[in-house]
Tab-separated table of C-alpha atoms and ligand atoms in Angstrom:
chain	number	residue	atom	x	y	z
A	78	UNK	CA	-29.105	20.318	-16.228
A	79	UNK	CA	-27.669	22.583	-18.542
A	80	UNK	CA	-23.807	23.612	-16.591
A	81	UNK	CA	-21.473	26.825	-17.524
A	82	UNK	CA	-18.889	26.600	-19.963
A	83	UNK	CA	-16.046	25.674	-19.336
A	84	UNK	CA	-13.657	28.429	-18.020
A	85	UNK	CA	-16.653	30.599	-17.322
A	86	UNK	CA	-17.734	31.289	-13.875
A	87	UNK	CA	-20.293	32.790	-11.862
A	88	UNK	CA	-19.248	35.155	-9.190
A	89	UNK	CA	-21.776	34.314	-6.063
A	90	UNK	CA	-23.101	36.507	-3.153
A	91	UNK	CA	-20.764	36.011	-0.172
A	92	UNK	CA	-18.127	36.611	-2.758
A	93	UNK	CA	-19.240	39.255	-4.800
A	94	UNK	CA	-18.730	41.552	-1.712
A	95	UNK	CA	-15.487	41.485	-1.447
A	96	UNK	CA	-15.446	42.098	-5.712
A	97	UNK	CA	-17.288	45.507	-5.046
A	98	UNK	CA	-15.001	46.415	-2.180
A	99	UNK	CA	-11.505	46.154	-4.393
A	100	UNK	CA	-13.766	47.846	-7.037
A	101	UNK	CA	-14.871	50.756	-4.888
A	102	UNK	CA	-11.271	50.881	-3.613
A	103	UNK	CA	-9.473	50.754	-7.103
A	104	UNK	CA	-12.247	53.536	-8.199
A	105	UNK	CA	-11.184	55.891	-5.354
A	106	UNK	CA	-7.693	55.638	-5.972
A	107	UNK	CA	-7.989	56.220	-9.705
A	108	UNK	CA	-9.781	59.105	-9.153
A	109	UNK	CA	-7.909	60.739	-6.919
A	110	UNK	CA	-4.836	60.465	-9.288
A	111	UNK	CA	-6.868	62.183	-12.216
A	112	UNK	CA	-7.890	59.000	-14.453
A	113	UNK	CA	-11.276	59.292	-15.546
A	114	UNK	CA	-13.739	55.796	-16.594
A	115	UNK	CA	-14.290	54.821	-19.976
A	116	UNK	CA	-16.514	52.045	-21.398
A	117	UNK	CA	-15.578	50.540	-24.595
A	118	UNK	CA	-17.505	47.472	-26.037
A	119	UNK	CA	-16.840	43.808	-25.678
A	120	UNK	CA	-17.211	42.968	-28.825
A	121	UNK	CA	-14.695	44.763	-31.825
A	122	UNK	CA	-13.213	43.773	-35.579
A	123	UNK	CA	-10.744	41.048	-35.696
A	124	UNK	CA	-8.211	43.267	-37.076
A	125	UNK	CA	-7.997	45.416	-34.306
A	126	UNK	CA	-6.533	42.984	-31.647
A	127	UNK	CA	-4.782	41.429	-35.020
A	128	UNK	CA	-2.578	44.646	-35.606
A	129	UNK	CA	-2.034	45.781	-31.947
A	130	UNK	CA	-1.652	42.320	-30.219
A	131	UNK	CA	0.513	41.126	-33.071
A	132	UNK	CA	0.260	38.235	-35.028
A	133	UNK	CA	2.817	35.996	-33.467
A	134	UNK	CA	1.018	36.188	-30.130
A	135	UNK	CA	-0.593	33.166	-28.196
A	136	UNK	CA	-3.757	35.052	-28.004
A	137	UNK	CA	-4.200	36.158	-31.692
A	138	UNK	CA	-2.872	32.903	-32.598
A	139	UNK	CA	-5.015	30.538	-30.766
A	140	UNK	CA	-7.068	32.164	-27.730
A	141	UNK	CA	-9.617	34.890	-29.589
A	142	UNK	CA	-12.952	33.852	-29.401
A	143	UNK	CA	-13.429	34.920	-32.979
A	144	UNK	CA	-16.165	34.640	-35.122
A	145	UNK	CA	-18.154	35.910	-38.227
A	146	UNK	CA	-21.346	37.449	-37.460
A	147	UNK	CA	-23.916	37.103	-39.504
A	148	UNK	CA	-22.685	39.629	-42.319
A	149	UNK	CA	-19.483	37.189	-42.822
A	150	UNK	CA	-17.540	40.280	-40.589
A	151	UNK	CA	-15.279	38.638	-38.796
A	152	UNK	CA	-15.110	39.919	-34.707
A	153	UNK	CA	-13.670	39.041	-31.394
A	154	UNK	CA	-14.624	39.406	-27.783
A	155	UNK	CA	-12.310	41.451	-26.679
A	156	UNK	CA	-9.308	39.995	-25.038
A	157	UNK	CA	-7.884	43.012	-23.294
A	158	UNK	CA	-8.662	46.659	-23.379
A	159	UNK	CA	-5.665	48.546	-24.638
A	160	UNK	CA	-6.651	48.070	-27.882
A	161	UNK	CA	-9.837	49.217	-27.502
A	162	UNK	CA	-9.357	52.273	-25.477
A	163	UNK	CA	-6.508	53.009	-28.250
A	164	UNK	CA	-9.441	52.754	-30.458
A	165	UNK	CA	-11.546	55.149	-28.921
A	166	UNK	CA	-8.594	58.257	-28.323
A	167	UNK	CA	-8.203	57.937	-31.408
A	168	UNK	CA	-11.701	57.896	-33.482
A	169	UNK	CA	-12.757	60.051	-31.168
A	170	UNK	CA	-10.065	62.250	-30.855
A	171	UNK	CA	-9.666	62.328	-27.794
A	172	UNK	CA	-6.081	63.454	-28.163
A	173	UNK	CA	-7.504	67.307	-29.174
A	174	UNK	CA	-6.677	69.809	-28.164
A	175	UNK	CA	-4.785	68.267	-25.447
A	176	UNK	CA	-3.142	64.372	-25.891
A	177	UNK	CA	-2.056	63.613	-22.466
A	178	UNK	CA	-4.964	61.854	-21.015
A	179	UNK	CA	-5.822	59.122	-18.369
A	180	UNK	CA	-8.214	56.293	-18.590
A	181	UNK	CA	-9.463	53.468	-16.820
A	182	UNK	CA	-11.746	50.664	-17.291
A	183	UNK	CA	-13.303	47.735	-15.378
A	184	UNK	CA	-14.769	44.999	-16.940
A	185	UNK	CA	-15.060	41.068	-18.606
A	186	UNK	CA	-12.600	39.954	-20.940
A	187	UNK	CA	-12.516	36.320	-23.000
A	188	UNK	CA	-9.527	34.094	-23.941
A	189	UNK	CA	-9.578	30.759	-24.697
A	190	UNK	CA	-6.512	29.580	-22.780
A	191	UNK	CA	-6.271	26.086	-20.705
A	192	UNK	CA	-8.384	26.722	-17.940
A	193	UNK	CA	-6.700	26.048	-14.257
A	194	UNK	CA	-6.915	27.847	-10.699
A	195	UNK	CA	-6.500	31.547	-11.282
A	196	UNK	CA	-6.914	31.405	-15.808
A	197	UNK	CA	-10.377	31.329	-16.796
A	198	UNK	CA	-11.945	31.989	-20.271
A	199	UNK	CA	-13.983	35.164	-19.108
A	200	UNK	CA	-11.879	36.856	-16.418
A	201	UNK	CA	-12.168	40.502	-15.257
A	202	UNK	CA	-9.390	43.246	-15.612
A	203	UNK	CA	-9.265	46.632	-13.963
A	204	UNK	CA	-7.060	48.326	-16.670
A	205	UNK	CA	-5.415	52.032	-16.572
A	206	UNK	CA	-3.657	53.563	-19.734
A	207	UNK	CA	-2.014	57.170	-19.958
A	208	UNK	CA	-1.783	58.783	-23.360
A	209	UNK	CA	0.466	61.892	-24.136
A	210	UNK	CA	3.494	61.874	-21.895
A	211	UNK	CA	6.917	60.456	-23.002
A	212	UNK	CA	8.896	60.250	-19.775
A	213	UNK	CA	9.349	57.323	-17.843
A	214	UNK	CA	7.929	59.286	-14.946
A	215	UNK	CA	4.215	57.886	-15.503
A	216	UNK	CA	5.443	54.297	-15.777
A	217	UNK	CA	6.767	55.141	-12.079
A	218	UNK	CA	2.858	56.762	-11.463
A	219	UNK	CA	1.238	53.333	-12.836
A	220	UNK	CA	3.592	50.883	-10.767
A	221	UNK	CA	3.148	53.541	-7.685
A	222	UNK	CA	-0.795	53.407	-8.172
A	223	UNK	CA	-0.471	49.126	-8.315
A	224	UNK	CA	1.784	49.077	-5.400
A	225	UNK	CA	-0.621	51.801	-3.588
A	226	UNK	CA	-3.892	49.526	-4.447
A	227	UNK	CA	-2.242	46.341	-2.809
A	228	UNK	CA	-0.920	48.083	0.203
A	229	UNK	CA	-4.909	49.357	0.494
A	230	UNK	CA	-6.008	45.845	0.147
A	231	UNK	CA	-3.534	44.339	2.744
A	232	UNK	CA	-1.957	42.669	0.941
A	233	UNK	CA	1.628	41.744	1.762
A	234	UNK	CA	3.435	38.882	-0.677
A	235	UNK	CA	3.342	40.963	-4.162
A	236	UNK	CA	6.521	42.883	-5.495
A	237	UNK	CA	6.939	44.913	-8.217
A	238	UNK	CA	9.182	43.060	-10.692
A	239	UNK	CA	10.538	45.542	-13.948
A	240	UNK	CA	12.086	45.659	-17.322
A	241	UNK	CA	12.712	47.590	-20.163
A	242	UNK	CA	12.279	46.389	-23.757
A	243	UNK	CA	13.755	49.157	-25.802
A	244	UNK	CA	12.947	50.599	-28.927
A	245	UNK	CA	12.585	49.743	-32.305
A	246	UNK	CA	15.840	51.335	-32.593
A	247	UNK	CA	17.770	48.808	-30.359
A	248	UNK	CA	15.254	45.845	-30.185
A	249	UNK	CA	16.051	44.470	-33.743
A	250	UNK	CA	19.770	43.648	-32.249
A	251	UNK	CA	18.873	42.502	-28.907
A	252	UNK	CA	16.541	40.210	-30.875
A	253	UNK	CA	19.478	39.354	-33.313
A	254	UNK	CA	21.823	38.431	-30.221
A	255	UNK	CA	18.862	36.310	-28.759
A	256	UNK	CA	18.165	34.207	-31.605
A	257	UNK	CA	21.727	33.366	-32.067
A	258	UNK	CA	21.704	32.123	-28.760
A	259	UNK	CA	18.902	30.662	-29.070
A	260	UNK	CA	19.799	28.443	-32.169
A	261	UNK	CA	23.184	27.733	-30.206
A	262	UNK	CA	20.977	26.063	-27.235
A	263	UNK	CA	19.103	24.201	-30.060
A	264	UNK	CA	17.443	20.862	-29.041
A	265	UNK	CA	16.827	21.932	-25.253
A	266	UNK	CA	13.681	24.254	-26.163
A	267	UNK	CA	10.225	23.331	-25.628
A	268	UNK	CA	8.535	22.573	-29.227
A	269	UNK	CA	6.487	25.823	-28.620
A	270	UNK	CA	9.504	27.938	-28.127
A	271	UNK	CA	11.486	26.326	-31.217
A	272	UNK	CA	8.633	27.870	-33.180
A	273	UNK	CA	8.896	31.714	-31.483
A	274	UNK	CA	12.910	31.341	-31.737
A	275	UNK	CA	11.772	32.287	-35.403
A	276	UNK	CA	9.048	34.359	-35.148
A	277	UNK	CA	9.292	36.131	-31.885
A	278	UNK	CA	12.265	35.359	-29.816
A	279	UNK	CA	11.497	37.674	-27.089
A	280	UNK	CA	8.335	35.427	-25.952
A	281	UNK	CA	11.193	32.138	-25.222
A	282	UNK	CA	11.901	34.542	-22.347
A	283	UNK	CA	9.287	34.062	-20.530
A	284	UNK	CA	8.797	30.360	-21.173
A	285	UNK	CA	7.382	28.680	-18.387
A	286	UNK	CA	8.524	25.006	-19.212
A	287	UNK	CA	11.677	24.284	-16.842
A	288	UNK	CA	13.933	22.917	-19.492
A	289	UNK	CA	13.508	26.107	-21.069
A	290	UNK	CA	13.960	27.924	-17.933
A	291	UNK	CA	16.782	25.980	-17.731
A	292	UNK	CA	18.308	26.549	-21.694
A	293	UNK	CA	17.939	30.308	-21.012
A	294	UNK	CA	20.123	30.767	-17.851
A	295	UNK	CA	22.606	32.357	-19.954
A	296	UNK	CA	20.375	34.583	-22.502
A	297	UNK	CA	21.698	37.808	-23.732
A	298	UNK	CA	19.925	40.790	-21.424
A	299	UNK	CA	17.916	43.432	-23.480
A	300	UNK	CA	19.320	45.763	-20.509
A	301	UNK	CA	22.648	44.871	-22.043
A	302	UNK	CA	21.394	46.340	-25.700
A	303	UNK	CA	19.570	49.394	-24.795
A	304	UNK	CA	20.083	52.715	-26.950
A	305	UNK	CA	21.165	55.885	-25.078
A	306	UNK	CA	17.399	57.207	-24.619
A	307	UNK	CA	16.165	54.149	-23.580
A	308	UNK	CA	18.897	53.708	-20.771
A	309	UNK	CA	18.774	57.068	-19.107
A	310	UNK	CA	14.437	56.567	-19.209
A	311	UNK	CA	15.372	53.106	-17.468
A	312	UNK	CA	17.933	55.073	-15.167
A	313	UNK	CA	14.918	57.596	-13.990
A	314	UNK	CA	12.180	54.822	-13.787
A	315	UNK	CA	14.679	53.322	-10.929
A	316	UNK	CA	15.639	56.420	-9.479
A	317	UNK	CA	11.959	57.365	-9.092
A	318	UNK	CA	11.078	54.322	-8.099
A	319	UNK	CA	13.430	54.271	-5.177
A	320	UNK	CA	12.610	57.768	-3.843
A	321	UNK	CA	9.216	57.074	-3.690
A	322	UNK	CA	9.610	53.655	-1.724
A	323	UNK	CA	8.505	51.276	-4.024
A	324	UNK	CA	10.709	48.363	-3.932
A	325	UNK	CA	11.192	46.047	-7.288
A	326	UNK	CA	13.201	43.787	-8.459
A	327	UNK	CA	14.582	43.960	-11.627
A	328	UNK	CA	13.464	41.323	-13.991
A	329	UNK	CA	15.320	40.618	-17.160
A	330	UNK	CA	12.795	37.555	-18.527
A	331	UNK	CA	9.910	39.737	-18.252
A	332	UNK	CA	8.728	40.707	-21.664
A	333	UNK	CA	5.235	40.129	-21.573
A	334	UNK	CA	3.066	38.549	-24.328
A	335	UNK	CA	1.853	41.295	-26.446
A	336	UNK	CA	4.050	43.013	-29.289
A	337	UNK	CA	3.208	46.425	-28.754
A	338	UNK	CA	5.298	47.337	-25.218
A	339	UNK	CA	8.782	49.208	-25.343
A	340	UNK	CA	10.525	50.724	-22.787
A	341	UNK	CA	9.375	49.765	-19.361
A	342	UNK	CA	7.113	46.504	-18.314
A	343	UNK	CA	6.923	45.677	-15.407
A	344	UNK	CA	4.392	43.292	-13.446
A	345	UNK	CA	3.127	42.806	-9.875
A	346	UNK	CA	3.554	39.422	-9.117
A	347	UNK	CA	2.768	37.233	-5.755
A	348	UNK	CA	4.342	33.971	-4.240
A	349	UNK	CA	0.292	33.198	-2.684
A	350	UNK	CA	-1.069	32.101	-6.307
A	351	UNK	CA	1.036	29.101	-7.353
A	352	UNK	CA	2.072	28.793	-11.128
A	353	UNK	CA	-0.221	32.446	-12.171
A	354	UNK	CA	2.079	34.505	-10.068
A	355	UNK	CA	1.194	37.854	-12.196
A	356	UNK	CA	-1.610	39.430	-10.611
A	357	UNK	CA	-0.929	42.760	-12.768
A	358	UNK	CA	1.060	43.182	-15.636
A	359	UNK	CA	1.750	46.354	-18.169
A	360	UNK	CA	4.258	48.917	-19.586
A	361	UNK	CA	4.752	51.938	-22.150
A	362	UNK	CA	3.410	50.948	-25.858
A	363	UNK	CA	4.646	54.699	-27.458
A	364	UNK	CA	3.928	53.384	-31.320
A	365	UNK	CA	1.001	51.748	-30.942
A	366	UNK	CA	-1.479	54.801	-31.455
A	367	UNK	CA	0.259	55.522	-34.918
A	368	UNK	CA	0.626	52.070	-35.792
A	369	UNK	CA	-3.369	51.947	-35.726
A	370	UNK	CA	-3.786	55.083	-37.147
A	371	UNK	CA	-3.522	57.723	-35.313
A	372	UNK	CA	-1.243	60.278	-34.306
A	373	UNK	CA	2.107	59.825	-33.151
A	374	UNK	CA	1.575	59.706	-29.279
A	375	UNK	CA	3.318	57.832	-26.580
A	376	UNK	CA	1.263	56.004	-24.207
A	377	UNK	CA	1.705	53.530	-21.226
A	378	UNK	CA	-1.311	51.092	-18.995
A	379	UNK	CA	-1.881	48.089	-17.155
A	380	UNK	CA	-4.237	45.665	-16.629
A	381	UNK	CA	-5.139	44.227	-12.766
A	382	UNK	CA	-6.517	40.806	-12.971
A	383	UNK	CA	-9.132	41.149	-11.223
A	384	UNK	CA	-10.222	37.505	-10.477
A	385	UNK	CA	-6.180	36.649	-9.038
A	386	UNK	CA	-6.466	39.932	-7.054
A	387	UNK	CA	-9.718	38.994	-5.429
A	388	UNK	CA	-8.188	35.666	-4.653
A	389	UNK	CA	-5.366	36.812	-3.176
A	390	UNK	CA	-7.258	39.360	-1.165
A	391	UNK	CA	-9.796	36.241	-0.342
A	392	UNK	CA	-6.593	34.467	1.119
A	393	UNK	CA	-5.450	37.011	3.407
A	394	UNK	CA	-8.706	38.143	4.882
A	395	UNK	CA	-11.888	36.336	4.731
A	396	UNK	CA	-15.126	38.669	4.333
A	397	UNK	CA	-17.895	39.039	6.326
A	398	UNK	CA	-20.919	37.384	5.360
A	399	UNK	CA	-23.446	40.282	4.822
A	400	UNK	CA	-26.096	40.363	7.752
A	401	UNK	CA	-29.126	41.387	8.655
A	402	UNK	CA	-30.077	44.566	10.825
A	403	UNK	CA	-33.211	43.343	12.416
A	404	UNK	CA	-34.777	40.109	11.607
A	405	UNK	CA	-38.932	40.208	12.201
A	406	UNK	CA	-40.426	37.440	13.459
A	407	UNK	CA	-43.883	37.844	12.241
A	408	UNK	CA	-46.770	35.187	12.938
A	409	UNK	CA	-50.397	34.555	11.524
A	410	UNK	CA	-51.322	36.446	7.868
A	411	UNK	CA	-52.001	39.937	9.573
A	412	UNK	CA	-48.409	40.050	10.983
A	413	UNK	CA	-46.462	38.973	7.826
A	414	UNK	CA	-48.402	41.685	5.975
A	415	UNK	CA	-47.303	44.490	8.511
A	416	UNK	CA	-43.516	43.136	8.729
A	417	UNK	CA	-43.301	43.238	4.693
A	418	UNK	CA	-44.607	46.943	4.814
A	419	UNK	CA	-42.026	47.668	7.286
A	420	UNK	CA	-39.460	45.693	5.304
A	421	UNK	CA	-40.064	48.384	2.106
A	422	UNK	CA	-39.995	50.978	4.699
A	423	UNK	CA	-37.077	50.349	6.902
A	424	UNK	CA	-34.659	49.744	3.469
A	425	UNK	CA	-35.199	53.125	2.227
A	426	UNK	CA	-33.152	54.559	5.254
A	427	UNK	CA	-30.556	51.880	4.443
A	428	UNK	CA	-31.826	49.178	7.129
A	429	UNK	CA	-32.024	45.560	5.801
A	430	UNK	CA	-34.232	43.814	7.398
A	431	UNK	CA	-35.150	39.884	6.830
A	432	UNK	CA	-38.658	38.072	7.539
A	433	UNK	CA	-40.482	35.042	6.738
A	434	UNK	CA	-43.529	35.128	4.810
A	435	UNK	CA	-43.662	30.755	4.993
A	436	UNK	CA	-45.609	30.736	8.406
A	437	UNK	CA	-42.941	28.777	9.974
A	438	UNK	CA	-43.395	28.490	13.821
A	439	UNK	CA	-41.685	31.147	16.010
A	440	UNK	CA	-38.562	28.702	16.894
A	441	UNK	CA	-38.017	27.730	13.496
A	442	UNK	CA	-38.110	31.563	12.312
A	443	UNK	CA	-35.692	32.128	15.493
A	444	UNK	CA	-32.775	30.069	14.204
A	445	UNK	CA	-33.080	31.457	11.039
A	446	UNK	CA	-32.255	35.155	12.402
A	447	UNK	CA	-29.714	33.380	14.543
A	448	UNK	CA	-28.118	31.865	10.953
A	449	UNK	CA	-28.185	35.092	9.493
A	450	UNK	CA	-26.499	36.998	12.321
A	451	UNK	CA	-29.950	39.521	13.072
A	452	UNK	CA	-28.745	41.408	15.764
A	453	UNK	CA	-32.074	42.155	16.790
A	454	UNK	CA	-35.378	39.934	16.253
A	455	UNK	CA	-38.868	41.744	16.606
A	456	UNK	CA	-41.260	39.144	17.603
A	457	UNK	CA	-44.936	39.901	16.544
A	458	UNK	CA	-47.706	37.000	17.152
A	459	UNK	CA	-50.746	37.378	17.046
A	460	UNK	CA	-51.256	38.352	20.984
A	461	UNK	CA	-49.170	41.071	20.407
A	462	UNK	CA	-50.845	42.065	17.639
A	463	UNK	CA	-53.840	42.260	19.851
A	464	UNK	CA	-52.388	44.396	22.276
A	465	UNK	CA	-50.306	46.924	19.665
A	466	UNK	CA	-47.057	46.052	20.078
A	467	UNK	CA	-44.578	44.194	19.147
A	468	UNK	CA	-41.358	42.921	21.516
A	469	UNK	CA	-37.827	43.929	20.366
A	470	UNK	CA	-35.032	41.169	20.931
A	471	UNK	CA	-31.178	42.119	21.393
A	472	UNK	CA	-29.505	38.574	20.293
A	473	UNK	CA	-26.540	39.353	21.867
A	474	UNK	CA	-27.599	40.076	25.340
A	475	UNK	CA	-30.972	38.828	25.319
A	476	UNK	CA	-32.601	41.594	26.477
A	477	UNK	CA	-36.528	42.072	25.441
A	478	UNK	CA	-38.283	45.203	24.987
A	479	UNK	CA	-41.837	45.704	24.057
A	480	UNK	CA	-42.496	48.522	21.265
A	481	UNK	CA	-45.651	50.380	20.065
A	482	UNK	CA	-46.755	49.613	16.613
A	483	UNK	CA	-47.633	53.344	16.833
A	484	UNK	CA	-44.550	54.704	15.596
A	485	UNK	CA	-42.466	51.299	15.406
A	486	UNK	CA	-40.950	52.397	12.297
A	487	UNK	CA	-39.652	55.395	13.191
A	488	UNK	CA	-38.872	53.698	16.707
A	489	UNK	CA	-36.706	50.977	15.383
A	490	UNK	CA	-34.969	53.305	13.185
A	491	UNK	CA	-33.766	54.880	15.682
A	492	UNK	CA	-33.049	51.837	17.893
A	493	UNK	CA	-30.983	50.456	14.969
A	494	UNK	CA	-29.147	53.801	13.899
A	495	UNK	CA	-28.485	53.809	17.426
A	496	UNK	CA	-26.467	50.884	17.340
A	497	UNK	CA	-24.791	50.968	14.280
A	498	UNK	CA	-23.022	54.320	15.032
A	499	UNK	CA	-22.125	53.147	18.113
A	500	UNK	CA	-20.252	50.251	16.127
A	501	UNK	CA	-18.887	52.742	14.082
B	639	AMP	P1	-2.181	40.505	-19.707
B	639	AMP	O1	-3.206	41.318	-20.436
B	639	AMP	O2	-1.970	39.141	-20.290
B	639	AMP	O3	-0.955	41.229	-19.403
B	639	AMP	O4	-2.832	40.195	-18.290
B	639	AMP	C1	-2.909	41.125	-17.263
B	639	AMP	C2	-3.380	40.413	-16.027
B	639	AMP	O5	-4.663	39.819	-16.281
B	639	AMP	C3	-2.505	39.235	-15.636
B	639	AMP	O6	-1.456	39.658	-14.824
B	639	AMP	C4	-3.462	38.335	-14.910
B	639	AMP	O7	-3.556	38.709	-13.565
B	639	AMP	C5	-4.779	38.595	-15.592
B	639	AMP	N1	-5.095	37.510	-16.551
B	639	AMP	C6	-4.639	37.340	-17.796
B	639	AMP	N2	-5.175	36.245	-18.371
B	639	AMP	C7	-6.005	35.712	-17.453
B	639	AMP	C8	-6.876	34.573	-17.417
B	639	AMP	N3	-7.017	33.771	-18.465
B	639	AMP	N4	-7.576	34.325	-16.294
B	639	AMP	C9	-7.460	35.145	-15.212
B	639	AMP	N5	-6.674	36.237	-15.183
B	639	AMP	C10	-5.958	36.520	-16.280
């Protein structure tokens, strides 16, 4: 039998649900806060994720599923979606006449990392970027949004955690400082991390490997090295963050993996999901428009993962299955012919209904509207066929009514409308 790759994963009914529910949810709240959808493609050129992820980075380096297509062109499923979107404002220009925009975007994206409980190879990412607006006042809007979106899922054990990692006017000290530490701890770094001391120190930061963990207890702080500008935006971000509620934590090994961020990242992360604590992750990129080529226009985002959010989400509530409204019972050829006409009738008004078109025996058909949860079972044999009706069962109280096949449509409709307003 031929399997799924590995890393890839289907998302099954009885799960899917709950999928739709944080997506209606996330939809809502973006909307109300003025971001509207785009859809960008999943495929683009190499170079774009090579010039805005960086070069240096784990996932241009060894996770893009890249390949030539069949011009020699070399392209990439798309391994996030800030490039892409940055791609769009700007051969579009979407920035005219007025640059401060707000997108979001839902939707599949593809590294080839290890996979393990919560990192796949095709995940899902519900991603939100702002264009146009310098101040460190829409970071705030981005981590309120995240923090807003969990508190609307329930969920409980996920803090915002933040940091700010400057400018390119006081980064290329900070990451002077660092290396020099760095080379002082020498020997007690990973092999991966004796590699970035060189080529991009920041990323030892946020080493997982305990002896690093360990080596960088006493790293320089970029919150030590910021320039004037890039304090005071810091110094609002907090302030802002603290009048509206939000708690966070303030997180000096949080750099995130991609070279395009300055100023604030920040990242929601949760005790429930062992070693893949992040669950979102993002911050201000403000060169990254010119650096591919457009005009020079701030911009901040983040990207939800949506498969550790609907995980967590899993953990503290389990969904209900889907069920049935009415489950018909129908027996003998005539029967099953009616119920499937009443089937196509009853679901456009929004009623699902359930039968059996296998001729199974009335008991065996009853404990399959008992498996499905049917709140109601209409029976109809062929007796009551006969005599034009057909008898309504309430599961719950066992209660049995006969009904006309007159108007039995119209009659359960109301029977079931009935009873679902009354459940609210
Ligand atoms: P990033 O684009 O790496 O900042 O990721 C943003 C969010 O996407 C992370 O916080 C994770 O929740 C999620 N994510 C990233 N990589 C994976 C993956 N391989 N599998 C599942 N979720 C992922």
């Amino acid at each position: 039998m031929i399997q799924l790759i590995r890393g890839f994963k289907d998302i099954l009914p009885g799960e899917v649900e709950l999928w739709q529910k944080i997506e209606r949810i996330a939809r809502e709240l973006f909307e109300d806060f003025g971001f509207n959808e785009i859809r960008i493609p999943i495929m683009e050129r190499t170079e774009l994720f090579k010039r805005s992820i960086g070069e240096d980075t784990d996932i241009v380096e060894k996770e893009m599923y890249t390949f030539p297509d069949r011009k020699g062109e070399l392209v990439t499923l798309r391994p996030e979606a800030t490039a892409s979107i940055c791609r769009a404002y700007i051969q579009h220009k979407l920035y005219s006449p007025d640059p401060a925009q707000k997108f979001y975007m839902i939707g599949p994206m593809f590294r080839r990392e290890r996979p393990q409980k919560g990192r796949y190879r095709q995940f899902y990412q519900i991603d939100a970027e702002i264009f146009g607006v310098q101040s460190g006042l829409v970071d705030v809007q981005l981590i309120f949004l995240l923090v807003t979106l969990c508190k609307r899922l329930d969920l409980k054990d996920v803090g915002a955690h933040i940091n700010s990692l400057g400018c390119p006017a006081c980064r290329p000290q900070f990451k002077a400082a660092l290396t020099d530490f760095l080379v002082s701890v020498g020997d007690k770094l990973c092999p991966d991390c004796v590699r970035r001391r060189d080529r991009n120190p920041l990323r030892v930061l946020d080493c997982k490997v305990p002896s690093c963990r360990e080596a960088i207890t006493g790293a320089p702080s970029l919150l030590d090295h910021l320039c004037d500008g890039c304090r005071s935006d810091f110094d609002l971000v907090m302030e802002s963050l603290t009048k509206l509620d939000v708690p966070f934590v303030i997180d000096k090994q949080l750099v995130r993996g991609l070279d395009y961020y300055t100023r604030t990242a920040f990242e929601i992360q949760t005790t429930s999901l062992g070693a893949q604590s992040a669950v979102a992750g993002g911050g201000r990129y403000d060169n990254l428009v010119k650096e591919l080529g457009g005009p020079d226009i701030p911009a901040t985002g983040f990207a939800i993962g949506f498969d550790r959010l609907a995980e967590l989400v899993a953990l503290n509530a389990p969904q209900p299955v889907q069920q049935p409204d009415l489950f018909v019972a129908a027996l003998g050829a005539k029967s099953q012919t009616l119920a499937f006409e009443w089937i196509c009738k009853l679901g456009l008004d929004g009623i699902r209904v359930e039968t059996d078109l296998a001729d199974k025996s009335l008991k065996s058909q009853m404990k399959r509207a008992n498996r499905l949860g049917a709140p109601y079972v209409l029976i109809l044999g062929e007796n009551e066929l006969e005599a034009g009706e057909a008898v309504l069962r309430n599961m719950r109280t066992k209660d049995q009514t006969s009904m006309s096949l007159e108007n039995i449509v119209d009659d359960i409709k109301f029977q079931i409308k009935g009873t679902k307003s009354q459940l609210g």
